[in-house]
Coordinates of C-alpha atoms in Angstrom, one line a residue:
X1 CA 18.2 5.6 -22.8
X2 CA 17.4 4.2 -19.3
X3 CA 14.2 2.1 -19.2
X4 CA 11.4 2.6 -16.7
X5 CA 9.4 -0.3 -15.2
X6 CA 6.5 -0.1 -12.8
X7 CA 5.9 -2.7 -10.1
X8 CA 3.2 -3.5 -7.6
X9 CA 4.8 -5.2 -4.7
X10 CA 2.9 -7.2 -2.0
X11 CA 4.0 -6.6 1.6
X12 CA 1.9 -8.4 4.0
X13 CA -1.7 -7.4 3.1
X14 CA -0.6 -4.2 1.4
X15 CA 0.3 -3.2 -2.1
X16 CA 3.2 -0.9 -2.7
X17 CA 3.9 1.0 -5.8
X18 CA 7.5 0.9 -7.0
X19 CA 9.5 2.0 -10.0
X20 CA 12.8 0.7 -11.4
X21 CA 14.8 2.8 -13.9
X22 CA 18.1 2.1 -15.7
X23 CA 19.9 -1.0 -16.9
X24 CA 18.4 -4.0 -15.0
X25 CA 21.9 -5.5 -14.9
X26 CA 23.6 -2.4 -13.4
X27 CA 24.4 -1.9 -9.7
X28 CA 21.1 -1.3 -7.8
X29 CA 20.5 1.8 -5.7
X30 CA 17.3 2.0 -3.7
X31 CA 15.9 5.4 -2.8
X32 CA 13.5 5.9 0.1
X33 CA 11.5 9.2 0.4
X34 CA 10.4 11.0 3.5
X35 CA 7.4 13.0 4.8
X36 CA 5.2 14.4 3.4
X37 CA 6.6 13.2 0.1
X38 CA 6.3 10.3 -2.2
X39 CA 8.8 8.6 -4.6
X40 CA 8.7 11.7 -7.0
X41 CA 10.9 13.7 -4.6
X42 CA 13.7 11.7 -6.2
X43 CA 12.9 12.6 -9.8
X44 CA 15.9 14.8 -10.4
X45 CA 18.3 12.4 -8.5
X46 CA 16.9 9.4 -10.4
X47 CA 17.3 11.1 -13.8
X48 CA 21.1 11.4 -13.2
X49 CA 21.8 8.1 -11.3
X50 CA 19.8 5.9 -13.7
X51 CA 22.3 6.7 -16.5
X52 CA 24.8 4.4 -14.6
X53 CA 22.8 2.5 -12.0
X54 CA 19.6 0.6 -11.6
X55 CA 17.6 3.0 -9.5
X56 CA 14.7 1.6 -7.5
X57 CA 12.2 3.8 -5.6
X58 CA 8.8 3.2 -4.1
X59 CA 6.0 5.0 -2.3
X60 CA 6.2 4.0 1.3
X61 CA 3.0 2.8 3.0
X62 CA 0.6 5.7 3.4
X63 CA 2.1 7.7 0.5
X64 CA 1.7 8.1 -3.2
X65 CA 0.0 5.2 -4.9
X66 CA 0.8 2.7 -2.2
X67 CA -1.9 1.4 0.2
X68 CA -2.7 3.6 3.2
X69 CA -3.5 1.7 6.4
X70 CA -5.9 3.4 8.7
X71 CA -4.4 2.1 12.0
X72 CA -1.5 3.9 13.5
X73 CA 0.2 0.6 14.6
X74 CA 0.4 -0.4 10.9
X75 CA 3.1 2.3 10.5
X76 CA 5.7 0.8 12.9
X77 CA 9.3 0.7 11.9
X78 CA 9.4 -3.1 11.9
X79 CA 6.7 -3.1 9.2
X80 CA 8.4 -0.4 7.2
X81 CA 11.5 -2.5 7.2
X82 CA 9.5 -5.4 5.9
X83 CA 8.2 -3.2 3.1
X84 CA 11.7 -2.4 1.9
X85 CA 12.6 -6.1 2.1
X86 CA 9.5 -6.9 0.0
X87 CA 10.4 -4.3 -2.6
X88 CA 14.0 -5.6 -3.1
X89 CA 13.0 -9.2 -3.0
X90 CA 10.4 -8.6 -5.7
X91 CA 12.6 -6.4 -8.0
X92 CA 16.2 -7.6 -7.4
X93 CA 15.8 -10.9 -5.6
X94 CA 19.0 -12.1 -3.8
X95 CA 21.1 -9.2 -5.2
X96 CA 23.0 -6.8 -3.0
X97 CA 22.2 -3.1 -3.2
X98 CA 23.1 0.4 -2.0
X99 CA 20.5 2.3 0.1
X100 CA 19.9 6.1 0.0
X101 CA 17.2 7.8 2.0
X102 CA 15.9 11.2 3.0
X103 CA 14.0 12.5 6.0
X104 CA 11.6 9.9 7.2
X105 CA 12.9 7.6 4.6
X106 CA 16.2 7.8 6.4
X107 CA 14.7 7.3 9.8
X108 CA 12.9 4.1 8.7
X109 CA 15.9 2.8 6.7
X110 CA 18.1 2.8 9.8
X111 CA 15.8 0.0 11.0
X112 CA 16.8 -2.1 7.9
X113 CA 20.5 -1.2 8.0
X114 CA 20.7 -2.4 11.7
X115 CA 18.5 -5.5 11.2
X116 CA 20.0 -8.9 10.3
X117 CA 17.3 -9.6 7.7
X118 CA 18.9 -7.2 5.2
X119 CA 22.3 -6.4 6.6
X120 CA 24.0 -9.0 4.3
X121 CA 22.6 -7.3 1.2
X122 CA 23.1 -3.6 1.9
X123 CA 26.5 -2.6 0.6
X124 CA 26.3 1.0 1.8
X125 CA 23.9 3.5 3.3
X126 CA 23.6 7.2 2.6
X127 CA 21.4 9.0 5.0
X128 CA 20.1 12.6 4.5
X129 CA 18.4 14.5 7.3
X130 CA 17.0 11.5 9.1
X131 CA 18.6 10.0 12.2
X132 CA 18.0 6.6 13.8
X133 CA 15.4 7.2 16.5
X134 CA 17.1 4.8 18.8
X135 CA 20.4 6.6 18.4
X136 CA 18.6 9.9 19.2
X137 CA 17.1 8.3 22.3
X138 CA 20.6 7.4 23.6
X139 CA 22.0 10.8 22.5
X140 CA 19.3 12.7 24.5
X141 CA 20.1 10.6 27.6
X142 CA 23.9 11.3 27.2
X143 CA 23.3 15.0 26.7
X144 CA 21.0 15.5 29.6
X145 CA 23.5 13.6 31.7
X146 CA 26.2 16.1 30.8
X147 CA 24.7 19.5 31.5
X148 CA 28.1 21.1 32.3
X149 CA 29.1 20.5 28.6
X150 CA 26.0 22.2 27.3
X151 CA 24.1 19.0 26.7
X152 CA 20.8 20.2 27.9
X153 CA 21.0 23.2 25.7
X154 CA 21.7 21.0 22.6
X155 CA 18.7 18.9 23.4
X156 CA 16.4 21.9 23.9
X157 CA 17.7 23.4 20.6
X158 CA 16.9 20.2 18.7
X159 CA 13.5 19.8 20.4
X160 CA 12.6 23.4 19.3
X161 CA 13.6 22.5 15.7
X162 CA 11.4 19.4 15.9
X163 CA 8.3 21.2 17.1
X164 CA 6.2 19.5 14.4
X165 CA 6.9 16.1 16.0
X166 CA 4.9 17.1 19.0
X167 CA 2.1 18.6 16.9
X168 CA 1.8 15.3 15.0
X169 CA 1.2 13.4 18.3
X170 CA -2.2 15.2 18.6
X171 CA -5.2 13.3 17.4
X172 CA -7.0 14.6 14.3
X173 CA -5.6 18.1 14.3
X174 CA -2.8 17.5 11.7
X175 CA -5.2 15.7 9.5
X176 CA -7.7 18.6 9.8
X177 CA -4.9 21.0 8.8
X178 CA -4.1 19.1 5.6
X179 CA -7.8 18.8 4.8
X180 CA -8.3 22.5 5.3
X181 CA -5.9 23.3 2.5
X182 CA -2.3 22.8 3.5
X183 CA -1.8 20.6 0.4
X184 CA -2.5 23.7 -1.8
X185 CA -0.3 25.9 0.3
X186 CA 2.6 23.4 0.4
X187 CA 4.3 24.4 -2.8
X188 CA 4.4 28.0 -1.6
X189 CA 6.0 26.8 1.6
X190 CA 8.7 24.9 -0.2
X191 CA 9.4 27.8 -2.5
X192 CA 9.7 30.4 0.3
X193 CA 11.2 28.4 3.2
X194 CA 13.1 25.7 1.4
X195 CA 14.2 27.4 -1.9
X196 CA 12.5 24.7 -4.0
X197 CA 12.0 27.0 -7.0
X198 CA 10.0 24.5 -9.1
X199 CA 7.6 23.3 -6.4
X200 CA 4.2 22.4 -7.8
X201 CA 0.9 21.3 -6.4
X202 CA 0.3 17.5 -6.4
X203 CA -3.2 15.9 -6.1
X204 CA -1.5 13.3 -3.9
X205 CA -0.2 15.8 -1.4
X206 CA -3.3 15.9 0.9
X207 CA -3.3 12.1 1.4
X208 CA 0.5 12.0 1.7
X209 CA 0.3 14.5 4.6
X210 CA -2.7 13.0 6.3
X211 CA -1.6 9.4 6.5
X212 CA 2.1 10.2 6.9
X213 CA 1.6 11.7 10.4
X214 CA 1.0 8.1 11.6
X215 CA 4.7 7.4 11.1
X216 CA 5.4 9.9 13.9
X217 CA 2.7 8.7 16.2
X218 CA 3.6 5.0 15.8
X219 CA 7.4 5.4 16.4
X220 CA 8.8 8.6 17.9
X221 CA 7.9 8.3 21.6
X222 CA 8.4 4.5 21.9
X223 CA 11.9 4.7 20.4
X224 CA 13.0 7.9 22.2
X225 CA 11.8 6.7 25.6
X226 CA 13.0 3.0 25.2
X227 CA 15.9 3.1 22.7
X228 CA 17.6 -0.1 21.6
X229 CA 21.2 -0.6 20.7
X230 CA 21.3 -0.5 16.9
X231 CA 24.6 -1.2 15.1
X232 CA 25.4 -1.1 11.4
X233 CA 27.7 -3.4 9.4
X234 CA 27.8 -1.5 6.1
X235 CA 29.6 1.7 5.4
X236 CA 27.5 4.7 6.3
X237 CA 27.5 8.2 4.8
X238 CA 25.6 11.0 6.4
X239 CA 25.0 14.0 4.2
X240 CA 24.3 17.0 6.5
X241 CA 22.5 20.0 4.9
X242 CA 24.0 22.9 6.8
X243 CA 20.8 25.0 6.4
X244 CA 18.5 22.2 7.6
X245 CA 15.8 23.8 9.8
X246 CA 14.6 20.5 11.3
X247 CA 17.5 18.1 11.8
X248 CA 20.6 19.5 13.5
X249 CA 24.2 18.4 13.0
X250 CA 24.4 17.7 16.7
X251 CA 22.5 14.4 16.2
X252 CA 25.6 13.0 14.5
X253 CA 27.9 13.6 17.4
X254 CA 27.8 10.1 18.9
X255 CA 27.0 8.3 15.7
X256 CA 30.4 6.7 15.3
X257 CA 29.7 4.4 18.2
X258 CA 26.9 2.8 16.3
X259 CA 28.6 2.5 12.9
X260 CA 31.7 0.8 11.6
X261 CA 32.8 3.0 8.7
X262 CA 31.3 6.4 9.0
X263 CA 31.6 9.4 6.6
X264 CA 30.1 12.8 7.4
X265 CA 29.7 15.2 4.6
X266 CA 28.3 18.7 4.9
X267 CA 26.3 20.2 2.0
X268 CA 25.3 23.9 1.7
X269 CA 21.5 23.2 1.3
X270 CA 18.2 23.4 3.2
X271 CA 16.3 20.3 4.3
X272 CA 14.9 19.2 0.9
X273 CA 18.4 18.8 -0.6
X274 CA 17.2 16.1 -3.1
X275 CA 15.1 18.9 -4.7
X276 CA 17.4 21.8 -4.4
X277 CA 20.9 20.2 -4.8
X278 CA 20.3 17.0 -6.8
X279 CA 23.6 17.2 -8.6
X280 CA 25.6 17.4 -5.4
X281 CA 23.5 14.5 -3.9
X282 CA 24.2 12.4 -7.0
X283 CA 27.9 13.1 -6.9
X284 CA 28.2 12.2 -3.2
X285 CA 26.2 9.0 -3.7
X286 CA 28.1 7.9 -6.9
X287 CA 31.4 8.5 -5.1
X288 CA 30.4 6.6 -2.0
X289 CA 28.9 3.7 -4.0
X290 CA 32.0 3.5 -6.1
X291 CA 34.2 3.3 -3.0
X292 CA 32.0 0.5 -1.5
X293 CA 31.2 -1.6 -4.6

């Protein structure tokens, strides 16, 4: 039976909560969660993958049991990348690993996949519903520059799907909404809108929602307005939930120019695929990891 070990990892002046499950000598897979989740969003996926792999997951800063900085600038992508580096250095020092991420976990993980500090250790990257903000910035420029090909319409469609990004830029209002009871309503939203049949209330949900909005404020506008060329070295697999209400398939159109080996795989699922289709996620990850061992 896979063993479970808890870790407290120091990253700068923060403490991050991490969990490692499975055979310590097995191939490591690191899972990074999105917003407004914590590491438990991977429970079903971990239960399956830890039978064969060493599965490592952690609460990103501002979520779960990890520290929650009060300042928006403490949620910048560069610091999130250092958090991932701190986790793998503490739990699997000097070992290569495979990276899997969802939603904001995917957005922040692109920073690590395209950064020299960890590129040599990341064997493969599986991204679910979370594009690189720099890539999106260049995509928007390209689409607006090609109105005859429907580029402007594509941009407007994606902006409409990402309406919450603009809401999160407003000071205080998102936090007030979470404090007013969104945390208690969240399971109902997941059940009705995302088909997460077993969604349950978590006492951590209010804080996860409140602090996580700083991820959007610290990174979205700077990256979209001033994108940087970000290239990967490892093989990349993008799993595209075809019923994703927030992240459109169009954001993968120009992705090949930033990646070496790219695999696109569609999955009949809504946005929270790790909760609704964990078996399919595990199968895709296991196959991709096996092909890039």
